[in-house]
XYZ file of C-alpha atoms in Angstrom:
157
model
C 93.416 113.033 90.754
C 96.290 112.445 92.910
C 96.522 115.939 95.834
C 99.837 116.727 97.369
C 99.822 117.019 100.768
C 102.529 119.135 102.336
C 101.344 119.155 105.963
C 104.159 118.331 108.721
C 103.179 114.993 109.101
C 103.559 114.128 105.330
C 106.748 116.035 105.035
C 108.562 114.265 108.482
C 107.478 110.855 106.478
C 109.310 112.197 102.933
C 112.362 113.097 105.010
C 112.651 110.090 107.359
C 112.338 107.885 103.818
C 114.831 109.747 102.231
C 117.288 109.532 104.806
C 116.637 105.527 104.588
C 116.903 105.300 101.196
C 120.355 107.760 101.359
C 121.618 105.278 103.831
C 120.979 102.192 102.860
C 123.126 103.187 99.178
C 125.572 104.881 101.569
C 126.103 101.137 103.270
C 125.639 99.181 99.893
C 128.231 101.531 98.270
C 130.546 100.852 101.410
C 130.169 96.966 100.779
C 130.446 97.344 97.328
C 133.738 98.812 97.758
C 135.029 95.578 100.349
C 134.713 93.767 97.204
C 136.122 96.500 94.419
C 133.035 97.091 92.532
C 130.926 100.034 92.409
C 127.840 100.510 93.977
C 126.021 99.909 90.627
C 127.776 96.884 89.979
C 127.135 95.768 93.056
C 123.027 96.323 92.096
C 123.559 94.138 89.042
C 125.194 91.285 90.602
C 122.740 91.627 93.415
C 119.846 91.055 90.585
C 121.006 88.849 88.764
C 121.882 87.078 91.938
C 117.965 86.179 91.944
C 117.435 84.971 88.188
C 119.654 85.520 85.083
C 118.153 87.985 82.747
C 118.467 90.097 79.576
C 120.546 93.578 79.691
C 117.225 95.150 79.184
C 114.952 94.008 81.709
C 117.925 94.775 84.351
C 117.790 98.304 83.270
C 114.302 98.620 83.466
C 114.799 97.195 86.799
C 117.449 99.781 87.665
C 116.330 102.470 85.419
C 118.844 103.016 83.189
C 119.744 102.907 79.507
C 120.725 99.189 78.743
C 124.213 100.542 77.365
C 124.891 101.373 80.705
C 123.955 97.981 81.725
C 125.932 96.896 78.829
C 129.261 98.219 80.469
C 128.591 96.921 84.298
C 128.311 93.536 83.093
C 131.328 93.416 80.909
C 133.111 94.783 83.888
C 131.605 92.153 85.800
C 132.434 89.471 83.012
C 135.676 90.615 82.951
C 136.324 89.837 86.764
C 134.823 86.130 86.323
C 131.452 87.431 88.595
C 129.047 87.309 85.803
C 128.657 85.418 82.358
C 126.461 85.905 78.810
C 124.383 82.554 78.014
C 121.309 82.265 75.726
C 118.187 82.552 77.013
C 116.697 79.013 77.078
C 113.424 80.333 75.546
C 115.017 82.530 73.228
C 118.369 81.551 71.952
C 118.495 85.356 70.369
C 117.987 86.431 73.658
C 121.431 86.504 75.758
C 120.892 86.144 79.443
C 123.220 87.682 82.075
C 124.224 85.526 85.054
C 126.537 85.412 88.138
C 129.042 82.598 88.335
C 129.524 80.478 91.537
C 132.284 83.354 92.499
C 129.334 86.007 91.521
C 126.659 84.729 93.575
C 129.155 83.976 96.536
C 130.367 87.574 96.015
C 126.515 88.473 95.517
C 125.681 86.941 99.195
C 128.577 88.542 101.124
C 127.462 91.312 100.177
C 123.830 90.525 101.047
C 125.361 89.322 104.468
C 127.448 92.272 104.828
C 124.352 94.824 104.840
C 122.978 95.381 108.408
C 121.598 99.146 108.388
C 118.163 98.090 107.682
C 118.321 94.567 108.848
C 119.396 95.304 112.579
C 116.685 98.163 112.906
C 113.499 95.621 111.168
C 114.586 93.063 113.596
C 113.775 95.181 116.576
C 110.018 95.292 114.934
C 107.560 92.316 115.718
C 106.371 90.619 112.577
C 103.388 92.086 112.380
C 104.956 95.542 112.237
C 107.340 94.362 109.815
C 103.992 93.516 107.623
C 102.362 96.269 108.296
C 105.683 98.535 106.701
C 105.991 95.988 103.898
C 102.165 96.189 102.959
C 102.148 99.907 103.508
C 105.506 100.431 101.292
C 103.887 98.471 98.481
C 100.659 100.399 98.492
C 103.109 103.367 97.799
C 104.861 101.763 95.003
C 101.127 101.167 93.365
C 101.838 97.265 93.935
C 99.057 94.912 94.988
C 98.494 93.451 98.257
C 100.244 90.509 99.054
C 98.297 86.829 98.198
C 97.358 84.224 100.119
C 96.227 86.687 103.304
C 99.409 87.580 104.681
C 98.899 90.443 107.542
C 99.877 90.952 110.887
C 101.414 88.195 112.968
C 102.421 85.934 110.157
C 105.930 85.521 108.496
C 106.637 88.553 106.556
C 109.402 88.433 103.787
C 112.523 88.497 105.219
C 114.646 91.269 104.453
C-alpha cells in the first residue's frame, strides 16, 4: 500500500520536478513554434521520428484520444512532414511516418532543445545514471539490462 509522504524533503523534490517538466514543454513549445507547429505536433513528429506507428499506440504514448491524434497527423500530412503507409505486418493496420523533410524537421528540433541537455552535461556519467535509474524506478519501469550503473555510458539525452 503505497503512503504519501508530504515531509519537506519530498515536497522540494515534487516542486523542483515540476518546474523541469514545465520547462522543458515551455522550450519544446518555443521550438515547436521556429518551425510553425504546435507543441503537440511537435510530440508526434518527435515519436514517430523513432519508428512509424499506428494512431493508437501514439496516443497511448501521449495520452490522448486517437481522434486527437487523428487531427495532428493530418495536419502534419498536410505540410509534407508525415505520411499514412500500411503496416508491413498488418496491411489493415495504417502506420504513421515522418518523411525525409519530417525527420529533418524532427532533428532540428531535437538539436534545437538545450534546457535539459546543457544542465545533464555538467553531471558526470555516473550521476547522469544514477537520475536515469532513479527516474525509471518512479515511472514503475525496470532496471536497465546488461548492468549499466555508475561510470558507464548512460543514454544520451
Amino acid at each position: 500500500m503505497a503512503t504519501t509522504r508530504t515531509d519537506p524533503l519530498t515536497l522540494e523534490v515534487v516542486e523542483l520536478i515540476g518546474t523541469v517538466v514545465a520547462r522543458y514543454y515551455e522550450e519544446y513549445d518555443e521550438a515547436a513554434a521556429a518551425h510553425s507547429l504546435t507543441g503537440a505536433q511537435a510530440r508526434v513528429l518527435g515519436l514517430l521520428s523513432l519508428e512509424p506507428m499506428p494512431m493508437r499506440r501514439i496516443a497511448q504514448k501521449l495520452k490522448c484520444e486517437p481522434s486527437n491524434v487523428t487531427g495532428i497527423v493530418d495536419r502534419l500530412e498536410t505540410r509534407g512532414l508525415v505520411e499514412r503507409r500500411p503496416d508491413p505486418a498488418d496491411r489493415r493496420v495504417k502506420l504513421a511516418a515522418p518523411t525525409e523533410l519530417g525527420a529533418r524537421t524532427a532533428q532540428q528540433l531535437r538539436d534545437s532543445l538545450t534546457f535539459a541537455r546543457e544542465p545533464l552535461a555538467g553531471l558526470s556519467d555516473g550521476d547522469r545514471a544514477m537520475l536515469r535509474d532513479l527516474l525509471r524506478r518512479m515511472l514503475g519501469e525496470p532496471a536497465p539490462s546488461g548492468g549499466r550503473g555508475p561510470g558507464t555510458e548512460p543514454s544520451k539525452p
